[in-house]
Each structure stands twice: as C-alpha cells, then as structure tokens.
Amino acid sequence: MSKLKIYFIIFLSVIFFNSNKLFSQEANQIETLIRQSEAKQLSFSKEWHKLLHYKSSKSKVISDVKSADFFLNNNGRFDSNAELNDTIKAMLDQKAAGNNHAQCRFPARFKWLKNNLTWPEDNLFDGSFCTDYNKWKMDDDIKSISLIFASGHLSNPASFYGHILLKFNSKNEQNELSLLDTSLNYGAVPPDNENALVYVIKGLTGGYNASFTNQQFYRYNHTYAENDLRDLWNYELDLSQNQIALLVDHSWELLGQEFTYYFLKQNCGYKMAELLNLVIDKPLLPSVKNWAMPSDILTSLADERKHGKKLIKNITIIKSRQNSFRDKFVLLTNTEKKAVSNFILNNDLENLPSVLENEINSNKKVIDTLLDYYAFSLTKKNADPKSIETRRRAILLSRLKLDTKDIEWPSSSPKPPPHKSQNSSMLQTSIVHNDKLGTGVELRFRGAYYDYLSNNSGRSPFTQMSMIDLTMVHQQNKISLKKLDLIHVETLNISPTNLPEDKAFAWKVKAGVKKQNLSCDGCLHGYLSGGIGKGYLVNNNSAVYGMVTGEVSAFGEKTLELNTGLTAGFITGYDDWWKSHVELGFQKSVTSSQKIRKFISWENRFSNSKWWDIRLKIEYDKATEFKISAGYYW
C-alpha cells in the first residue's frame, strides 16, 4: 500500500472519529438540557407560552400562530413540551448555518433558554452569522420603542377605532420622529378591491388571515397622516435595554407569521398589547371586555409605572396634513386669513410676494399656511395635481424672496392626547319620568365608543361613533327593551376655514331597534336611517347643524315604512366640565297617512373625568320625558 493511501485512510479516520465525538457531545448536551427543562417544567412557564402565543383550551394548549414554520416540531402548535424539546435540539444543531439556523430565526427563544438553562459555553449565541437578524435590529442601534396611535378614520369601518403601530427609534436619529426608523404593523390581509360589506362580515367572523409586517416609518406616515388625514400620536416608552432587545427579537420572530384576524377582538390593539406584555407584566386591555379597543392600550400605559416613574416617557404628535393646515389658519389674524382666502379663491399668483405690505412675518405665515393647504388638497379625489403644483411653485418662489428667519407664530394650547379622552365603554343607570308611562329606571350599556357629549381628547371634534348601544327600562312593573343601536356614526365635518377643499357635508348613519316614540309601550321596530346636511362652527366649542334625513322602518314581517324629515341641532360646552346638545326636528311618512312626528331633546353632561359623568336630559316625542343619569366608563 502506498504512503499516499495510508495518509488518506488516517485522515478519514480522524474526521470520522471527531465527527462521532462531536455528534456524541451534541447529543449529551441536548439530553442534559432537556432534563433541566423538565425538572424546571419550562414548557408550562408563562414566558414560554407568551413566546409561542399559546392559549389554554381546557387541558390543552393551542397557539394563535397558524404558520407551520413558526414551530420546530410538527405538532408544536398544540404541544408546548414537544416544541420546547425540539427547540433545544435546533439551537444546538451544528449542521445548520447562517440565517436559517434556529438561533437566527428565533433569537428571543434562544436568549430565554440560555437564561433558564445551563447552556454550554461553546454554544453561546455569537450572532455574527445572522445577517438578516442583525439588519432587523439595526446592529443594536435602537435606543427606545414607541407606540404609534393613528386616530380614528370614519370613512373606513375597519379604522373607526384607530390603529396601533410599534416604532423602533434609532440612536442616531436627527429628530424624535425619524421617518427612516423601522416600524411594525399588524393587520388583516384581504384581497385587493374587496367589497366593503364582505370586508366587514369577514372581519367580524375571522374570515381573513393577518400578519405582522414591517416598513420604514415614512410609509406609514404617508398612508395615515398624509393620505388618510389622521393624526399620529407617538407614545415613547421608558423601557430598559433588555426589554427593548426582547421586543425587537420577538418582533423578528413574528414577521410574516399568519394569524386569524377578528375585527373586534384579535385586531391590532390586541396583538400589540400581547407583544408588549412580554416586558410589561400587567394586562393592557380590560379583562372585563370581550373586545379590544386600540385606545384602551394608551389608557393602561398612561396609568402604568416602573419603579415609581411613568412608563410613558414622552408624547408627541404628527399632525395630519389637514390638521396642520387648520391649526396654522386659526392662529392667523383676520387680515392674514383674508389674504389666504383671497389667494385661494382668486388664484392671485401676481400679488403673493407682498400679500401684506411691510409685514414680513405675516407674509411668511400666510405663505406657510398656503403651502400646507395645497399639500392637503393633493389628497382629494378630484385634485388637479398640475394646477396645484403651479400654485405651490409660485408660493415657494415668493417665500424665497423673504428672509430665512423662523416664523413667529402666536402661542397656542397643545392638543390633548387621546389617552385623556373618556374611556371607550359605558355602563349607565338612570331615573326616568315619562308623563304618559310614569317613573322608571333605565340601564344602558354601550360597547363603544363616544358621543357628542363625551370628553373626546385626541378625537375628531363634533363627531359620534357607537356600536352596541343597549337600553333596558323597568317601568309599569315590567322590564322591556327601549332601544338597541347596532351602529351609529355621525359627523358634522366642521371646518374652521370653510375654504373650498376644506369643507364637506355633515352626515349620519344609524341602524338598530327602537320604540316608535316616547308615548308607546312595546312598540318596537327595526330601522335603518341616514342624513346629510351641513355643520358650521360658532366658536371653538360650539357648532350648529342641519340635516335632511331618511329612515326605513320595519314593523312585523311585512310592514315597511319610509320616512323623511329635517333635523337641526346645537352643540356647545365649557372647559370639558360641561357639554350640551339640543336637537329638534320632524319626520313624515311617505308610505302612510300618519301625522307629522315632531321631536326635541336637550341633554347636558357634567364632569371632566374619563371614568364617570352625570347627565340630565329632557325630550319630547309624543310624550315628555325627564332623565337623570350616572355613567361609568371603562
């Protein structure tokens, strides 16, 4: 046998021996770690169940995650112990490499195992080979995490209650709301151009998958603040670096994983609260509710403290294009407002450089307001981009002729953040006296959300939006249903400027079951009603409105009635302590010979608390009724 063959055989023998030794060592390590985990019962631990999104179902568990590649055991979605054992094996696997290694795919799980088991020192997480994961965590350049709340959007049922994002704030950002930072979103994945009714039905019944996705923040800013005209509230959290790392790591594990989406429960608010519960050991959604409201997370976080300090470190706002323009417009003097209006209405490109003679700061304020107006106008469906761009160019040229000093704006009160608004659900008890039916007691439950008289910090003014608003009454020795509003959406679309692109119709939509009027007992009917009209601002706290209304009512199985009418109202208030709403109108049946129905109501709310209020109401609708109510909000 030649020397070359002998050397080759020796070489193969060494490789084989070392491989067996390596695999034997790996098997021993796996066996040791599994024994440790069983002794500590780690598969039953709360942290493990949070990382795998397990929910208990009788004596079993099931994960909310539907994607097979989220689990390292074929039955891992239903077996927490088998998943834990296979996770330990995968973390020690010497054959896998690069971004596909379990340590790269599931860094939060690995770090948790390392902290709870005596992990072999020769298998500690280096991470240098996890290039995708390192890019995700910005090479440890994340200094803080913010919760971003996009205010409610009445043109889309899925956006009525607002939306929640997570934003990872980088250390080297130039400002508090860097648009290049990575952000995490959770939402349903419907087909393109899905019918609105189908979207609502499937959203309520779990007909869509949902997933976590990521984008740089400027994309979400463009979608919500610039296109949808929604304010974005930035709640920066006071978290430790370990807590930040855990949230970043687990977010990486969740990217692209499929869940079932439920509009009222497992929505963005529910999933973001679940994610934050990894580092905040307190429920962020009320346990008494079987539905999830994104705004409830803000309330819980505002009440939460860490070592005596508030968990929310800082709150800032990115105003929508529309609100940015409006807020500047209301700070202008009457002369400056007239200059803005004249330019917009008359398209006076010639006189812009000297709108106000010898008033440089006023000219800059006018020009800055006009720029915001045209930026906001571009979002309109009927916008003429070419014409708008011509005007914007003329305005910018005029601005270049003025000095570069900062604009001196008058001081204004900051807009209160949404967590200071009244809580989203209501339970109300009332003593009521009706001149036809006598005295009684009412119990009212409203699942969500607010009305004209609510303390609506951070919400659109002069709007109301409610779902599942139920009133039961005990009167004349019996309990009966008085009304059930399934949905009630109403907005006056008040514009403080009344300029061409900054005004819209007032409108309302309402559906449910109610009594025909206040004089009858047991005269319930189903209805679908709507209205369209106009609202006008009287002052910062007051508005008047009028609407043409229509209603379809159903009495029994075969009787349908169509009604039309007019409604007018006035809303006012003072310093959040008191709000008042007067509404009057009439309704006439188109399909029957019934007399014209006239009605009027006046309701007052007292209290600036987010938890309770007192209300007084008097109304007439074929009977006169007086009511005093105490409401609790949670």
XYZ file of C-alpha atoms in Angstrom:
634
model
C 0.000 0.000 0.000
C 1.410 3.371 -0.972
C 2.157 6.041 1.627
C -0.417 8.330 -0.016
C -3.234 5.806 0.539
C -2.155 5.288 4.157
C -2.237 9.048 4.835
C -5.656 9.307 3.209
C -7.093 6.482 5.352
C -5.647 8.090 8.500
C -7.190 11.440 7.515
C -10.663 9.899 7.011
C -10.367 8.047 10.318
C -9.596 11.279 12.177
C -12.527 13.048 10.528
C -14.876 10.154 11.342
C -13.643 9.946 14.944
C -14.022 13.688 15.544
C -17.440 13.733 13.888
C -18.693 10.936 16.115
C -17.202 12.683 19.104
C -18.862 15.950 18.098
C -22.262 14.345 17.497
C -21.976 12.400 20.752
C -21.141 15.601 22.619
C -24.110 17.372 20.999
C -26.455 14.503 21.948
C -25.245 14.606 25.540
C -25.758 18.362 25.703
C -29.277 18.030 24.319
C -30.159 15.292 26.800
C -28.786 17.330 29.715
C -30.675 20.485 28.737
C -33.955 18.622 28.174
C -33.650 17.044 31.635
C -33.081 20.501 33.125
C -36.114 21.938 31.325
C -38.310 19.060 32.519
C -37.109 19.497 36.094
C -37.990 23.201 35.927
C -41.228 22.497 33.994
C -40.278 25.184 31.487
C -42.850 24.007 28.957
C -45.542 25.211 31.398
C -43.907 28.576 32.101
C -45.779 31.784 31.354
C -42.848 33.208 29.377
C -42.624 30.177 27.071
C -46.338 30.335 26.385
C -46.078 34.060 25.586
C -43.226 33.465 23.138
C -45.205 30.735 21.349
C -48.565 32.553 21.684
C -50.185 29.572 23.358
C -53.724 29.844 24.702
C -55.196 27.287 27.083
C -58.187 25.323 25.858
C -59.487 23.005 28.581
C -56.488 20.788 29.404
C -54.698 21.522 26.113
C -52.902 24.439 24.511
C -53.107 25.872 21.030
C -51.043 28.656 19.523
C -52.666 31.616 17.788
C -49.936 31.354 15.148
C -51.083 29.302 12.145
C -47.828 29.222 10.144
C -46.046 25.860 10.220
C -42.570 27.411 10.005
C -43.089 29.189 13.341
C -42.734 25.791 15.031
C -39.762 23.434 15.170
C -41.907 20.391 15.976
C -44.552 19.120 13.573
C -47.108 19.205 16.401
C -45.631 22.278 18.060
C -48.765 24.374 17.671
C -50.579 22.028 20.053
C -47.750 20.562 22.187
C -45.665 23.037 24.194
C -43.339 20.341 25.600
C -42.526 18.769 22.219
C -41.900 22.230 20.800
C -39.552 23.082 23.671
C -37.542 19.869 23.255
C -37.162 20.341 19.512
C -36.251 23.997 20.033
C -33.366 22.932 22.312
C -32.206 20.435 19.664
C -32.388 23.023 16.881
C -30.477 25.616 18.892
C -27.585 23.129 19.341
C -27.639 21.895 15.750
C -24.082 22.037 14.355
C -25.163 21.256 10.795
C -27.424 24.259 10.209
C -25.696 27.517 9.371
C -26.315 31.157 8.520
C -29.701 32.868 8.568
C -31.569 29.541 8.578
C -30.129 28.483 11.942
C -32.693 28.407 14.763
C -30.586 30.869 16.760
C -31.005 33.379 13.915
C -34.695 32.668 13.302
C -35.760 32.675 16.963
C -33.369 34.892 18.967
C -35.895 35.636 21.739
C -36.468 31.919 22.345
C -32.731 31.251 22.381
C -31.965 34.007 24.878
C -34.799 32.815 27.107
C -33.450 29.250 27.041
C -29.931 30.500 27.763
C -31.218 32.426 30.804
C -33.164 29.465 32.182
C -30.782 26.566 31.449
C -27.083 25.887 31.971
C -26.219 26.489 28.359
C -22.932 25.057 27.010
C -20.281 27.769 26.808
C -19.112 26.532 23.417
C -22.598 27.186 22.012
C -23.290 30.705 23.214
C -25.031 32.963 20.706
C -22.499 34.875 18.662
C -24.961 36.215 16.126
C -22.380 37.466 13.652
C -23.576 34.934 11.048
C -27.223 36.105 11.408
C -27.001 38.882 8.835
C -30.763 39.293 8.303
C -31.481 39.414 12.032
C -28.654 41.917 12.631
C -30.067 44.148 9.919
C -33.505 43.952 11.557
C -32.220 45.079 14.952
C -30.208 47.848 13.270
C -26.974 46.404 14.683
C -28.148 47.256 18.228
C -28.759 50.887 17.267
C -32.284 51.039 18.766
C -32.495 53.440 21.718
C -36.232 53.240 22.507
C -39.608 51.916 21.357
C -42.720 53.970 20.677
C -46.352 53.049 20.376
C -47.855 54.964 17.443
C -51.606 55.579 17.557
C -53.343 56.637 14.338
C -56.583 58.424 15.191
C -59.935 57.067 14.031
C -60.974 57.377 10.403
C -64.750 57.494 9.766
C -64.582 56.710 6.038
C -63.499 53.105 6.685
C -65.272 50.789 9.199
C -62.003 48.973 9.958
C -60.438 52.284 11.048
C -63.256 53.667 13.231
C -61.369 52.935 16.451
C -57.870 53.992 15.415
C -54.811 51.885 14.703
C -51.661 50.885 16.623
C -48.071 50.506 15.355
C -44.727 49.929 17.045
C -41.776 52.120 16.078
C -38.124 51.315 16.831
C -36.346 54.623 17.472
C -32.707 54.660 16.381
C -29.917 56.213 18.453
C -28.571 58.372 15.664
C -31.874 59.872 14.534
C -31.951 63.609 13.930
C -35.374 64.186 15.453
C -37.887 62.490 17.720
C -39.952 61.082 14.862
C -37.336 59.933 12.356
C -39.145 58.790 9.232
C -36.473 56.201 8.389
C -36.895 54.128 11.554
C -38.248 50.574 11.298
C -41.888 50.148 12.310
C -44.031 47.080 12.983
C -47.627 46.767 11.818
C -50.337 44.141 12.328
C -53.355 43.890 10.079
C -55.700 41.737 8.043
C -54.693 40.600 4.563
C -57.855 40.932 2.422
C -57.883 40.578 -1.366
C -57.475 43.747 -3.407
C -60.707 45.681 -4.065
C -62.699 43.644 -1.531
C -66.359 44.668 -1.259
C -66.919 46.827 1.869
C -69.803 44.699 3.194
C -67.881 41.462 2.619
C -64.872 43.042 4.339
C -66.902 43.872 7.460
C -68.584 40.442 7.636
C -65.342 38.509 7.155
C -63.534 40.815 9.569
C -66.114 40.114 12.270
C -66.167 36.343 11.719
C -62.469 35.548 11.297
C -62.586 35.242 7.525
C -59.147 36.791 6.967
C -55.599 35.910 7.822
C -53.474 38.602 9.446
C -49.749 39.064 9.858
C -47.023 41.305 11.247
C -45.235 43.366 8.614
C -42.511 45.986 8.726
C -41.812 49.182 6.813
C -39.800 52.307 7.385
C -41.936 54.769 9.304
C -42.246 57.249 6.447
C -44.508 54.786 4.590
C -46.980 54.648 7.488
C -46.728 58.417 7.888
C -47.592 58.773 4.192
C -50.548 56.371 4.467
C -52.119 57.637 7.678
C -51.123 61.303 8.148
C -50.835 62.420 4.536
C -53.382 60.306 2.625
C -55.978 59.330 5.255
C -55.601 62.678 7.103
C -55.219 61.027 10.516
C -53.135 62.406 13.366
C -50.317 60.130 14.539
C -49.589 60.119 18.284
C -46.127 58.978 19.349
C -46.025 57.413 22.843
C -42.348 56.791 23.625
C -41.981 54.102 26.306
C -39.464 54.136 29.164
C -38.055 50.608 28.777
C -34.708 49.109 29.752
C -32.278 47.951 27.054
C -33.061 44.307 27.931
C -36.785 44.946 27.480
C -36.162 46.727 24.179
C -33.987 43.837 22.963
C -36.679 41.277 23.864
C -39.384 43.172 21.957
C -37.133 43.632 18.933
C -36.137 39.944 18.970
C -39.675 38.617 19.276
C -40.941 41.029 16.616
C -38.367 39.462 14.293
C -39.764 36.013 15.087
C -43.307 37.165 14.260
C -42.653 38.791 10.893
C -44.752 37.147 8.187
C -46.394 34.632 10.537
C -50.105 34.056 9.925
C -52.871 34.606 12.489
C -56.661 34.704 12.238
C -57.983 38.269 12.208
C -61.053 39.334 14.185
C -62.164 42.943 13.840
C -63.486 43.201 17.410
C -61.002 41.001 19.273
C -57.746 39.799 17.743
C -57.039 43.068 15.993
C -54.034 45.413 16.011
C -54.749 46.562 19.573
C -54.970 43.016 20.903
C -51.785 41.817 19.200
C -49.700 44.862 20.114
C -50.864 44.559 23.735
C -49.897 40.882 23.647
C -46.447 41.784 22.321
C -45.892 44.474 24.970
C -46.945 42.006 27.675
C -43.604 40.280 27.129
C -41.997 43.142 29.078
C -44.954 44.715 30.911
C -46.393 42.190 33.340
C -49.828 43.754 33.512
C -52.913 43.348 31.287
C -53.033 46.258 28.856
C -56.608 45.518 27.800
C -59.522 45.376 30.292
C -60.262 41.758 31.212
C -63.982 42.538 31.577
C -64.232 43.299 27.863
C -64.524 40.595 25.260
C -63.373 43.030 22.590
C -60.194 45.039 22.063
C -60.005 48.796 21.538
C -56.636 50.245 20.455
C -57.211 53.346 22.604
C -57.539 51.178 25.743
C -53.823 50.334 25.482
C -52.966 54.031 25.716
C -55.052 54.383 28.878
C -53.373 51.369 30.502
C -49.875 52.543 29.576
C -50.592 56.039 30.915
C -51.569 54.524 34.282
C -48.610 52.111 34.410
C -45.473 52.957 36.402
C -41.995 51.447 36.582
C -40.056 51.991 39.804
C -42.304 54.939 40.611
C -41.781 56.557 37.184
C -44.327 56.786 34.403
C -43.907 54.150 31.710
C -44.642 56.747 29.023
C -41.544 58.900 28.678
C -42.725 61.322 26.032
C -45.802 62.083 23.893
C -45.598 63.921 20.580
C -47.877 64.294 17.579
C -47.507 64.222 13.815
C -50.488 66.201 12.608
C -52.358 65.165 9.510
C -51.950 67.404 6.500
C -55.442 68.756 7.085
C -54.988 69.491 10.796
C -51.556 71.005 10.202
C -53.173 73.480 7.803
C -56.170 74.153 10.055
C -54.075 74.737 13.175
C -51.991 77.326 11.335
C -55.041 79.000 9.824
C -56.758 79.585 13.184
C -53.585 81.277 14.502
C -53.651 83.880 11.727
C -55.000 87.373 12.244
C -58.210 88.291 10.418
C -56.160 90.224 7.850
C -53.892 87.219 7.270
C -56.882 84.870 6.974
C -58.384 87.168 4.363
C -55.117 87.126 2.421
C -55.086 83.302 2.431
C -58.731 83.125 1.346
C -58.288 85.710 -1.416
C -55.349 83.881 -2.906
C -57.128 80.506 -2.872
C -60.434 81.838 -4.193
C -58.993 84.236 -6.789
C -55.819 82.341 -7.709
C -53.939 85.632 -7.370
C -50.423 84.479 -8.282
C -49.265 88.013 -9.079
C -49.697 89.612 -5.655
C -48.363 86.843 -3.443
C -44.854 88.297 -2.886
C -46.344 91.214 -0.940
C -49.621 89.962 0.445
C -49.248 92.286 3.408
C -47.105 95.332 2.727
C -44.068 95.658 5.030
C -45.221 92.743 7.207
C -42.535 90.136 6.567
C -43.546 87.734 9.375
C -47.206 87.930 8.327
C -46.258 87.188 4.740
C -44.273 84.146 5.870
C -47.218 82.909 7.963
C -49.590 83.316 5.020
C -47.218 81.527 2.639
C -46.572 78.688 5.107
C -50.321 78.211 5.609
C -50.920 78.178 1.856
C -48.242 75.526 1.344
C -49.981 73.285 3.887
C -53.345 73.934 2.234
C -52.154 72.786 -1.184
C -50.285 69.797 0.253
C -53.556 68.739 1.899
C -55.552 69.487 -1.295
C -53.492 66.913 -3.205
C -55.146 64.134 -1.155
C -58.586 64.933 -2.560
C -60.022 62.567 -5.165
C -60.855 65.411 -7.570
C -57.474 67.140 -7.135
C -55.767 68.646 -10.187
C -52.068 67.949 -9.466
C -50.823 70.131 -12.334
C -52.784 73.199 -11.217
C -51.863 72.681 -7.565
C -48.186 72.309 -8.428
C -48.263 75.585 -10.379
C -49.645 77.376 -7.332
C -47.203 75.718 -4.955
C -44.288 76.744 -7.174
C -45.465 80.371 -7.177
C -45.808 80.303 -3.387
C -42.334 78.819 -2.924
C -40.800 81.463 -5.200
C -42.469 84.133 -3.093
C -41.065 82.573 0.066
C -37.534 82.675 -1.373
C -37.819 86.453 -1.666
C -38.243 86.754 2.113
C -35.633 86.273 4.823
C -34.778 82.858 6.285
C -35.622 83.653 9.907
C -38.022 81.298 11.693
C -41.686 82.236 11.575
C -43.000 83.756 14.801
C -46.313 82.026 15.485
C -48.535 83.080 18.398
C -48.652 80.599 21.276
C -51.460 78.049 21.373
C -52.627 75.350 23.760
C -51.292 71.878 22.901
C -53.820 69.352 21.678
C -54.650 66.870 24.490
C -53.528 63.297 23.689
C -56.085 60.512 23.109
C -55.445 58.659 26.399
C -57.062 61.606 28.224
C -60.391 61.096 26.470
C -63.285 59.314 28.147
C -62.841 55.542 28.321
C -64.393 53.662 25.442
C -67.175 51.591 27.073
C -70.054 52.837 29.193
C -72.488 51.492 31.794
C -75.170 53.998 32.746
C -78.092 53.927 35.165
C -80.922 56.471 35.044
C -84.035 57.550 36.868
C -86.612 58.498 34.272
C -90.049 60.117 34.470
C -92.425 59.965 31.488
C -95.699 61.949 31.639
C -97.523 59.096 29.857
C -95.797 55.972 31.222
C -94.775 57.077 34.704
C -91.490 56.782 36.609
C -88.947 54.063 35.954
C -85.314 53.017 35.989
C -83.110 52.547 32.925
C -79.920 50.574 32.479
C -77.799 51.393 29.451
C -74.732 49.617 28.091
C -72.609 50.974 25.245
C -69.830 48.732 23.995
C -68.078 51.546 22.152
C -67.224 54.378 21.652
C -68.274 58.023 22.204
C -70.984 60.615 21.510
C -71.235 64.372 21.020
C -71.103 64.989 24.773
C -68.141 62.731 25.590
C -64.763 64.097 26.598
C -63.132 63.443 23.229
C -59.467 64.400 23.632
C -57.468 63.367 20.581
C -60.602 62.531 18.583
C -62.267 64.427 15.767
C -64.451 67.203 17.224
C -68.204 67.191 16.694
C -68.431 63.509 15.823
C -70.016 60.495 17.473
C -69.418 56.815 16.870
C -71.044 53.991 18.809
C -71.689 50.281 18.436
C -73.943 48.011 20.507
C -75.752 50.723 22.487
C -78.435 48.906 24.526
C -81.049 50.457 26.864
C -83.393 48.411 29.082
C -86.138 50.068 31.151
C -88.111 48.980 34.230
C -91.425 50.819 34.038
C -95.037 49.959 34.847
C -93.861 46.869 36.782
C -92.108 45.238 33.860
C -88.709 45.176 32.164
C -88.550 45.888 28.448
C -86.173 46.863 25.681
C -86.203 50.572 24.933
C -83.595 50.697 22.179
C -80.654 48.882 20.640
C -78.408 50.849 18.313
C -76.212 48.396 16.446
C -74.211 51.204 14.889
C -74.393 54.980 14.990
C -71.867 57.091 13.093
C -72.339 60.840 12.798
C -70.018 63.704 11.901
C -70.639 67.388 11.323
C -67.413 67.710 9.295
C -66.865 71.127 10.812
C -64.281 73.275 9.054
C -62.741 76.286 10.851
C -61.655 77.670 7.455
C -64.622 76.951 5.153
C -62.242 77.055 2.199
C -63.069 75.096 -0.987
C -61.068 71.913 -0.320
C -61.569 72.056 3.454
C -65.277 71.520 3.795
C -67.605 68.570 3.494
C -71.179 67.556 4.183
C -72.367 66.584 7.625
C -73.761 63.049 7.582
C -75.001 60.212 9.764
C -75.829 56.514 9.526
C -77.734 54.623 12.195
C -79.287 51.150 12.458
C -80.954 49.107 15.177
C -84.216 48.654 17.092
C -86.146 51.389 18.927
C -89.595 52.482 20.123
C -91.752 54.442 17.702
C -91.984 57.323 20.171
C -91.883 58.041 23.924
C -95.629 57.614 24.480
C -95.997 53.984 23.480
C -95.179 50.767 25.317
C -93.927 47.734 23.388
C -93.951 49.483 20.011
C -90.508 48.365 18.859
C -89.422 48.448 15.234
C -86.228 47.849 13.329
C -84.814 50.760 11.407
C -82.057 51.988 9.138
C -81.662 55.751 8.947
C -79.327 58.313 7.490
C -78.929 62.018 6.994
C -76.930 64.575 5.076
C -76.525 68.282 5.658
C -74.125 70.920 6.845
C -72.441 71.949 10.087
C -70.970 75.327 10.993
C -68.541 76.383 13.690
C -69.868 79.068 16.060
C -66.722 79.217 18.200
C -64.028 76.737 19.281
C -66.510 74.843 21.492
C -69.806 75.322 19.666
C -71.414 74.287 16.393
C -74.805 74.314 14.692
C -76.024 71.872 12.058
C -78.944 70.847 9.926
C -79.664 67.630 8.021
C -82.185 66.151 5.636
C -82.983 62.670 6.949
C -84.466 59.434 5.700
C -85.461 56.255 7.506
C -86.715 52.800 6.597
C -88.650 51.101 9.423
C -89.832 47.507 9.696
C -92.971 46.612 11.686
C -93.603 42.883 11.902
C -92.844 40.620 8.965
C -94.453 42.502 6.083
C -94.860 46.172 7.006
C -92.167 48.557 5.807
C -92.405 52.303 6.214
C -90.359 55.059 4.601
C -89.964 58.371 6.435
C -88.275 61.637 5.522
C -87.610 64.662 7.663
C -85.398 67.501 8.811
C -83.162 67.747 11.874
C -81.319 70.725 13.357
C -79.085 70.971 16.389
C -76.676 72.969 18.507
C -73.673 71.652 20.466
C -71.687 73.679 22.981
C -69.545 73.268 26.076
C -67.110 74.825 28.512
C -63.664 73.563 29.576
C -64.660 69.841 29.381
C -66.704 70.214 32.589
C -69.952 70.821 30.763
C -71.271 69.952 27.338
C -74.752 70.469 25.970
C -76.617 69.209 22.904
C -80.004 70.441 21.672
C -81.680 68.698 18.728
C -85.095 69.185 17.176
C -86.816 68.054 14.033
C -89.759 66.433 12.363
C -90.436 63.279 10.377
C -93.155 62.499 7.837
C -94.138 59.102 6.493
C -94.015 58.732 2.721
C -95.844 55.390 2.687
C -98.698 56.027 5.176
C -101.074 58.763 6.291
C -99.579 59.152 9.761
C -99.294 62.667 11.134
C -96.009 64.524 11.151
C -93.893 63.410 14.091
C -92.194 66.274 15.945
C -89.400 65.796 18.458
C -86.950 67.795 20.541
C -84.282 66.840 23.079
C -81.837 68.687 25.326
C -79.057 66.755 27.053
C -76.289 68.051 29.346
C -73.176 66.272 30.566
C -71.235 67.289 33.701
C -67.711 66.105 34.720
C -64.264 66.199 33.160
C -63.386 62.700 34.388
C -62.572 59.893 31.971
C -64.229 57.423 34.362
C -67.662 58.901 35.140
C -70.180 61.627 34.349
C -73.634 62.908 35.288
C -76.194 63.665 32.591
C -79.524 65.477 32.559
C -81.877 65.062 29.617
C -85.337 66.278 28.746
C -87.046 65.303 25.499
C -90.399 65.354 23.778
C -91.655 62.809 21.227
C -95.454 62.487 21.696
C -94.663 62.385 25.426
C -92.364 64.411 27.649
C -89.595 62.561 29.456
C -87.041 63.744 32.028
C -83.953 61.710 32.883
C -81.021 61.988 35.300
C -78.165 59.551 34.644
C -74.893 58.464 36.204
C -72.402 56.847 33.850
C -69.306 54.751 34.496
C -66.679 54.405 31.732
C -64.020 51.736 31.431
